[in-house]
Amino acid sequence: MMRIDIATLFPDMCENVLSESIIGRARKRQLVDITCHNIRDFTNDKHRRVDDTPYGGGMGMVMQADPIYRCYQHICSLQSVPPHAIYLSPQGKTLTQQRCKELARLPSIMLICGHYEGIDERVIEKISPEEISIGDYVLTGGELPALVLVDAVVRLRDGVLSSAECFEEESHFNGLLEYPQYTRPEEWEGRTVPEVLLSGHHANIEKWRAKQSLIRTYKKRADMLENYHLTKEEKALLKDIKAEVNEEKGE
Ligand code: 4H6
């Protein structure tokens, strides 16, 4: 079973999110062992302080090194091999699906959630965690990024998704955007479902979906096509799509 430890000032916030839905179900089924640790429980200070003013002056507060390091040591003491430590920060490398796949193969990861203006640099040097960002924007804390990472990683573990939920993983649409989905009713607000999906003709449906995936990827994320190996059929399709899209644009 994969083990995940989260070091945070807001363990309840993390626990609440991770008890619901598919991740909550995976934990109940013992497919993953997730523990949220309150960094505040690891202070030696009688006021349970975890932050202080920055040396050199300036605005805001900085998280102190010691409570985080003691929390890290506690987490290490719970296992025979130290976990792969990850620090969620706006300065990290952007998280990708590829990195999630790699992280999902590790036996144990530990996530460090920063707050205030950040963490005393010395504990970062000491633990030397992998630094990961979930995108180029700033948040008030590392908890939401940690929860995003846990969700993205845990869903890749064996048995977590039902076969219905994980079809995307096996599908040949991998590397392209998903085709559009429709469900009942057949007509909604004057809008109908594409004919082919009601036809029951599976080969045609497959073809239509493959084409829709290509159309969407070309229209919304043309950059993704750079790294995607197109089959002969897809190349031909893409040529048609480009012609159609350019026609729409009136070129
Ligand atoms: C570490 C250092 C991650 C963590 C500084 C964290 C965005 C991401 C944080 C900070 C994060 C991301 C504290 C700096 C608040 C800004 C927590 N924000 N910050 N993109 N914030 O993955 O002030």
CSV table of C-alpha atoms and ligand atoms in Angstrom, one decimal:
chain,number,residue,atom,x,y,z
A,1,MET,CA,0.0,0.0,0.0
A,2,MET,CA,1.3,3.5,-0.8
A,3,ARG,CA,1.9,5.8,2.1
A,4,ILE,CA,1.3,9.5,2.0
A,5,ASP,CA,2.0,11.9,5.0
A,6,ILE,CA,1.0,15.6,4.9
A,7,ALA,CA,2.7,18.1,7.1
A,8,THR,CA,0.4,21.1,7.5
A,9,LEU,CA,-1.0,23.8,9.8
A,10,PHE,CA,-4.5,22.8,8.7
A,11,PRO,CA,-4.8,19.0,9.0
A,12,ASP,CA,-8.6,19.2,9.3
A,13,MET,CA,-8.9,21.0,6.0
A,14,CYS,CA,-6.8,18.2,4.3
A,15,GLU,CA,-8.6,15.4,6.2
A,16,ASN,CA,-12.0,16.7,5.2
A,17,VAL,CA,-11.2,16.8,1.5
A,18,LEU,CA,-9.4,13.4,1.6
A,19,SER,CA,-12.3,11.6,3.3
A,20,GLU,CA,-14.7,12.3,0.5
A,21,SER,CA,-15.4,10.8,-2.9
A,22,ILE,CA,-12.9,8.5,-4.7
A,23,ILE,CA,-9.9,9.2,-2.4
A,24,GLY,CA,-12.0,8.6,0.7
A,25,ARG,CA,-13.2,5.3,-0.8
A,26,ALA,CA,-9.6,4.3,-1.6
A,27,ARG,CA,-8.6,5.0,2.0
A,28,LYS,CA,-11.5,2.9,3.4
A,29,ARG,CA,-10.5,0.1,1.0
A,30,GLN,CA,-6.9,0.4,2.3
A,31,LEU,CA,-5.5,1.1,-1.2
A,32,VAL,CA,-3.6,4.1,0.2
A,33,ASP,CA,-2.6,5.1,3.7
A,34,ILE,CA,-2.9,8.9,4.2
A,35,THR,CA,-2.0,10.7,7.4
A,36,CYS,CA,-2.3,14.5,8.0
A,37,HIS,CA,0.1,15.8,10.7
A,38,ASN,CA,-0.3,19.2,12.4
A,39,ILE,CA,3.0,21.0,12.3
A,40,ARG,CA,1.8,22.9,15.4
A,41,ASP,CA,2.0,19.7,17.4
A,42,PHE,CA,5.8,19.7,16.9
A,43,THR,CA,6.7,23.0,18.6
A,44,ASN,CA,8.7,23.2,21.8
A,45,ASP,CA,7.3,26.6,22.4
A,46,LYS,CA,4.6,26.8,25.2
A,47,HIS,CA,2.5,29.1,23.0
A,48,ARG,CA,2.8,26.6,20.1
A,49,ARG,CA,4.2,29.2,17.8
A,50,VAL,CA,5.2,28.1,14.3
A,51,ASP,CA,6.1,31.5,12.7
A,52,ASP,CA,8.3,34.5,13.4
A,53,THR,CA,9.3,37.8,11.7
A,54,PRO,CA,11.8,37.6,8.9
A,55,TYR,CA,15.5,38.4,9.5
A,56,GLY,CA,16.4,41.4,7.5
A,57,GLY,CA,13.0,42.9,8.1
A,58,GLY,CA,10.1,43.2,5.7
A,59,MET,CA,6.4,42.3,5.6
A,60,GLY,CA,4.7,39.2,7.0
A,61,MET,CA,5.9,36.1,8.9
A,62,VAL,CA,8.1,33.1,8.1
A,63,MET,CA,7.5,29.5,9.2
A,64,GLN,CA,10.2,28.4,11.6
A,65,ALA,CA,12.5,25.5,10.7
A,66,ASP,CA,12.3,23.5,13.9
A,67,PRO,CA,8.6,22.5,14.0
A,68,ILE,CA,8.7,21.4,10.4
A,69,TYR,CA,11.9,19.4,10.9
A,70,ARG,CA,10.5,17.7,14.0
A,71,CYS,CA,7.4,16.8,12.1
A,72,TYR,CA,9.5,15.4,9.3
A,73,GLN,CA,11.5,13.3,11.8
A,74,HIS,CA,8.3,12.0,13.3
A,75,ILE,CA,7.0,11.0,9.9
A,76,CYS,CA,10.4,9.3,9.2
A,77,SER,CA,10.2,7.4,12.5
A,78,LEU,CA,6.9,5.8,11.3
A,79,GLN,CA,8.6,4.0,8.4
A,80,SER,CA,11.8,2.0,7.7
A,81,VAL,CA,12.9,4.1,4.6
A,82,PRO,CA,12.6,7.9,4.6
A,83,PRO,CA,9.7,9.1,2.4
A,84,HIS,CA,10.2,11.0,-0.9
A,85,ALA,CA,9.7,14.6,0.4
A,86,ILE,CA,7.9,17.1,-1.7
A,87,TYR,CA,7.5,20.9,-1.0
A,88,LEU,CA,4.6,22.6,-2.7
A,89,SER,CA,5.7,26.0,-3.7
A,90,PRO,CA,5.1,28.6,-6.4
A,91,GLN,CA,8.8,28.2,-7.2
A,92,GLY,CA,8.7,24.5,-8.0
A,93,LYS,CA,8.6,22.7,-11.2
A,94,THR,CA,5.1,22.5,-12.7
A,95,LEU,CA,3.4,19.2,-11.9
A,96,THR,CA,2.6,17.1,-15.0
A,97,GLN,CA,0.6,13.9,-15.6
A,98,GLN,CA,4.0,12.3,-16.4
A,99,ARG,CA,5.4,13.2,-13.0
A,100,CYS,CA,2.2,12.0,-11.3
A,101,LYS,CA,2.6,8.6,-12.9
A,102,GLU,CA,6.2,8.4,-11.6
A,103,LEU,CA,5.2,9.6,-8.0
A,104,ALA,CA,2.4,7.0,-8.1
A,105,ARG,CA,5.0,4.2,-8.2
A,106,LEU,CA,6.8,5.3,-5.0
A,107,PRO,CA,6.1,3.5,-1.8
A,108,SER,CA,6.0,6.6,0.3
A,109,ILE,CA,5.7,10.4,-0.2
A,110,MET,CA,5.6,13.2,2.3
A,111,LEU,CA,4.1,16.6,1.4
A,112,ILE,CA,5.2,19.9,3.1
A,113,CYS,CA,2.6,22.7,3.1
A,114,GLY,CA,4.0,26.2,3.5
A,115,HIS,CA,2.1,29.2,4.8
A,116,TYR,CA,2.7,32.9,5.6
A,117,GLU,CA,5.5,34.2,3.4
A,118,GLY,CA,7.1,30.8,3.2
A,119,ILE,CA,9.5,28.6,5.2
A,120,ASP,CA,12.9,29.2,6.7
A,121,GLU,CA,15.3,28.3,4.0
A,122,ARG,CA,17.5,26.1,6.2
A,123,VAL,CA,14.9,23.4,6.8
A,124,ILE,CA,14.4,23.2,3.0
A,125,GLU,CA,18.1,22.8,2.6
A,126,LYS,CA,18.2,20.1,5.3
A,127,ILE,CA,15.3,18.0,4.0
A,128,SER,CA,16.0,18.9,0.3
A,129,PRO,CA,12.6,18.0,-0.9
A,130,GLU,CA,11.5,18.0,-4.5
A,131,GLU,CA,9.9,21.4,-5.1
A,132,ILE,CA,6.6,21.2,-7.0
A,133,SER,CA,4.2,23.9,-8.2
A,134,ILE,CA,0.7,23.2,-9.5
A,135,GLY,CA,0.8,26.2,-11.8
A,136,ASP,CA,1.9,29.8,-12.2
A,137,TYR,CA,-0.3,31.5,-9.6
A,138,VAL,CA,0.0,32.3,-5.9
A,139,LEU,CA,-2.1,30.7,-3.1
A,140,THR,CA,-2.3,31.5,0.6
A,141,GLY,CA,-1.0,28.0,1.5
A,142,GLY,CA,0.4,24.8,0.2
A,143,GLU,CA,-2.6,22.7,1.2
A,144,LEU,CA,-4.6,23.0,-1.9
A,145,PRO,CA,-1.6,22.1,-4.1
A,146,ALA,CA,-0.9,19.1,-1.8
A,147,LEU,CA,-4.5,18.0,-2.2
A,148,VAL,CA,-4.4,18.4,-6.0
A,149,LEU,CA,-1.2,16.3,-6.1
A,150,VAL,CA,-2.7,13.6,-3.8
A,151,ASP,CA,-5.8,13.4,-6.0
A,152,ALA,CA,-3.8,13.2,-9.2
A,153,VAL,CA,-1.4,10.5,-7.8
A,154,VAL,CA,-3.9,8.3,-5.9
A,155,ARG,CA,-6.3,7.9,-8.8
A,156,LEU,CA,-3.4,6.3,-10.7
A,157,ARG,CA,-2.9,3.5,-8.2
A,158,ASP,CA,-4.2,0.0,-9.0
A,159,GLY,CA,-7.8,-0.6,-7.9
A,160,VAL,CA,-8.6,3.0,-7.0
A,161,LEU,CA,-10.8,3.7,-10.1
A,162,SER,CA,-13.5,1.3,-11.2
A,163,SER,CA,-13.1,0.1,-14.8
A,164,ALA,CA,-15.7,2.6,-15.8
A,165,GLU,CA,-13.8,5.4,-14.1
A,166,CYS,CA,-10.4,4.5,-15.5
A,167,PHE,CA,-11.3,3.9,-19.2
A,168,GLU,CA,-9.5,7.2,-20.0
A,169,GLU,CA,-6.2,5.7,-18.8
A,170,GLU,CA,-6.3,2.8,-21.3
A,171,SER,CA,-8.0,4.6,-24.1
A,172,HIS,CA,-6.1,5.5,-27.3
A,173,PHE,CA,-7.3,9.1,-26.7
A,174,ASN,CA,-4.5,9.4,-24.3
A,175,GLY,CA,-2.3,12.4,-25.1
A,176,LEU,CA,-5.3,14.1,-26.7
A,177,LEU,CA,-8.2,15.9,-25.2
A,178,GLU,CA,-11.4,13.9,-24.4
A,179,TYR,CA,-14.2,13.9,-26.9
A,180,PRO,CA,-17.5,15.6,-25.8
A,181,GLN,CA,-19.9,13.6,-23.7
A,182,TYR,CA,-23.7,13.6,-23.7
A,183,THR,CA,-26.4,11.9,-21.5
A,184,ARG,CA,-30.2,12.0,-21.2
A,185,PRO,CA,-32.4,13.8,-22.2
A,186,GLU,CA,-32.0,13.4,-25.9
A,187,GLU,CA,-33.1,17.0,-26.4
A,188,TRP,CA,-32.2,19.8,-23.9
A,189,GLU,CA,-33.0,23.5,-24.4
A,190,GLY,CA,-33.5,22.8,-28.1
A,191,ARG,CA,-30.1,21.1,-28.4
A,192,THR,CA,-29.9,17.5,-29.6
A,193,VAL,CA,-27.3,14.8,-29.2
A,194,PRO,CA,-25.1,14.0,-32.3
A,195,GLU,CA,-27.0,11.5,-34.4
A,196,VAL,CA,-24.1,9.0,-34.5
A,197,LEU,CA,-24.2,8.5,-30.7
A,198,LEU,CA,-27.8,7.3,-31.0
A,199,SER,CA,-27.1,5.0,-33.9
A,200,GLY,CA,-25.7,2.1,-31.9
A,201,HIS,CA,-23.0,1.7,-34.7
A,202,HIS,CA,-19.9,1.2,-32.5
A,203,ALA,CA,-17.3,1.5,-35.2
A,204,ASN,CA,-18.8,4.8,-36.4
A,205,ILE,CA,-19.1,6.1,-32.8
A,206,GLU,CA,-15.4,5.2,-32.3
A,207,LYS,CA,-14.4,7.1,-35.5
A,208,TRP,CA,-16.6,10.1,-34.5
A,209,ARG,CA,-15.0,10.3,-31.0
A,210,ALA,CA,-11.5,10.0,-32.4
A,211,LYS,CA,-12.2,12.8,-34.7
A,212,GLN,CA,-13.7,15.0,-32.0
A,213,SER,CA,-10.7,14.4,-29.8
A,214,LEU,CA,-8.4,15.6,-32.6
A,215,ILE,CA,-10.7,18.6,-33.4
A,216,ARG,CA,-10.7,19.7,-29.7
A,217,THR,CA,-7.0,19.2,-29.3
A,218,TYR,CA,-6.3,21.2,-32.4
A,219,LYS,CA,-8.7,24.0,-31.5
A,220,LYS,CA,-8.0,24.3,-27.8
A,221,ARG,CA,-4.5,22.9,-27.2
A,222,ALA,CA,-2.6,22.7,-30.5
A,223,ASP,CA,0.6,22.6,-28.4
A,224,MET,CA,-0.3,19.1,-27.2
A,225,LEU,CA,-0.1,17.8,-30.8
A,226,GLU,CA,3.6,18.7,-30.9
A,227,ASN,CA,4.5,15.9,-28.5
A,228,TYR,CA,1.8,13.4,-29.7
A,229,HIS,CA,2.6,10.7,-32.2
A,230,LEU,CA,-0.1,10.8,-34.8
A,231,THR,CA,-1.1,7.5,-36.6
A,232,LYS,CA,-1.5,7.6,-40.4
A,233,GLU,CA,-5.3,7.8,-40.0
A,234,GLU,CA,-5.0,10.6,-37.5
A,235,LYS,CA,-2.6,12.6,-39.8
A,236,ALA,CA,-5.2,12.3,-42.6
A,237,LEU,CA,-8.0,13.3,-40.2
A,238,LEU,CA,-6.0,16.3,-38.9
A,239,LYS,CA,-5.5,17.5,-42.4
A,240,ASP,CA,-9.2,17.5,-43.0
A,241,ILE,CA,-9.8,19.2,-39.6
A,242,LYS,CA,-7.3,22.0,-40.4
A,243,ALA,CA,-9.0,22.6,-43.7
A,244,GLU,CA,-12.5,22.7,-42.0
A,245,VAL,CA,-11.3,25.0,-39.2
A,246,ASN,CA,-9.7,27.4,-41.7
A,247,GLU,CA,-12.8,27.4,-43.7
A,248,GLU,CA,-14.8,28.3,-40.6
A,249,LYS,CA,-12.4,31.2,-40.1
A,250,GLY,CA,-13.1,32.2,-43.7
A,251,GLU,CA,-9.6,31.7,-45.0
B,1,4H6,C1,5.8,27.9,-0.1
B,1,4H6,C2,6.4,29.1,-0.2
B,1,4H6,C3,2.1,26.6,-3.9
B,1,4H6,C4,4.4,27.8,-0.1
B,1,4H6,C5,5.6,30.2,-0.3
B,1,4H6,C6,2.1,27.2,-2.7
B,1,4H6,C7,1.1,28.5,-4.9
B,1,4H6,C8,1.6,27.2,-5.1
B,1,4H6,C9,3.6,28.9,-0.2
B,1,4H6,C10,4.2,30.2,-0.3
B,1,4H6,C11,1.6,28.5,-2.6
B,1,4H6,C12,1.6,26.6,-6.4
B,1,4H6,C13,2.8,31.8,0.9
B,1,4H6,C14,4.0,32.4,-1.1
B,1,4H6,C15,1.8,32.9,0.6
B,1,4H6,C16,3.0,33.5,-1.3
B,1,4H6,C17,2.1,28.8,-0.2
B,1,4H6,N1,1.1,29.1,-3.7
B,1,4H6,N2,3.5,31.3,-0.4
B,1,4H6,N3,1.5,27.3,-7.5
B,1,4H6,N4,1.5,29.2,-1.4
B,1,4H6,O1,1.7,25.4,-6.5
B,1,4H6,O2,2.4,33.9,-0.1
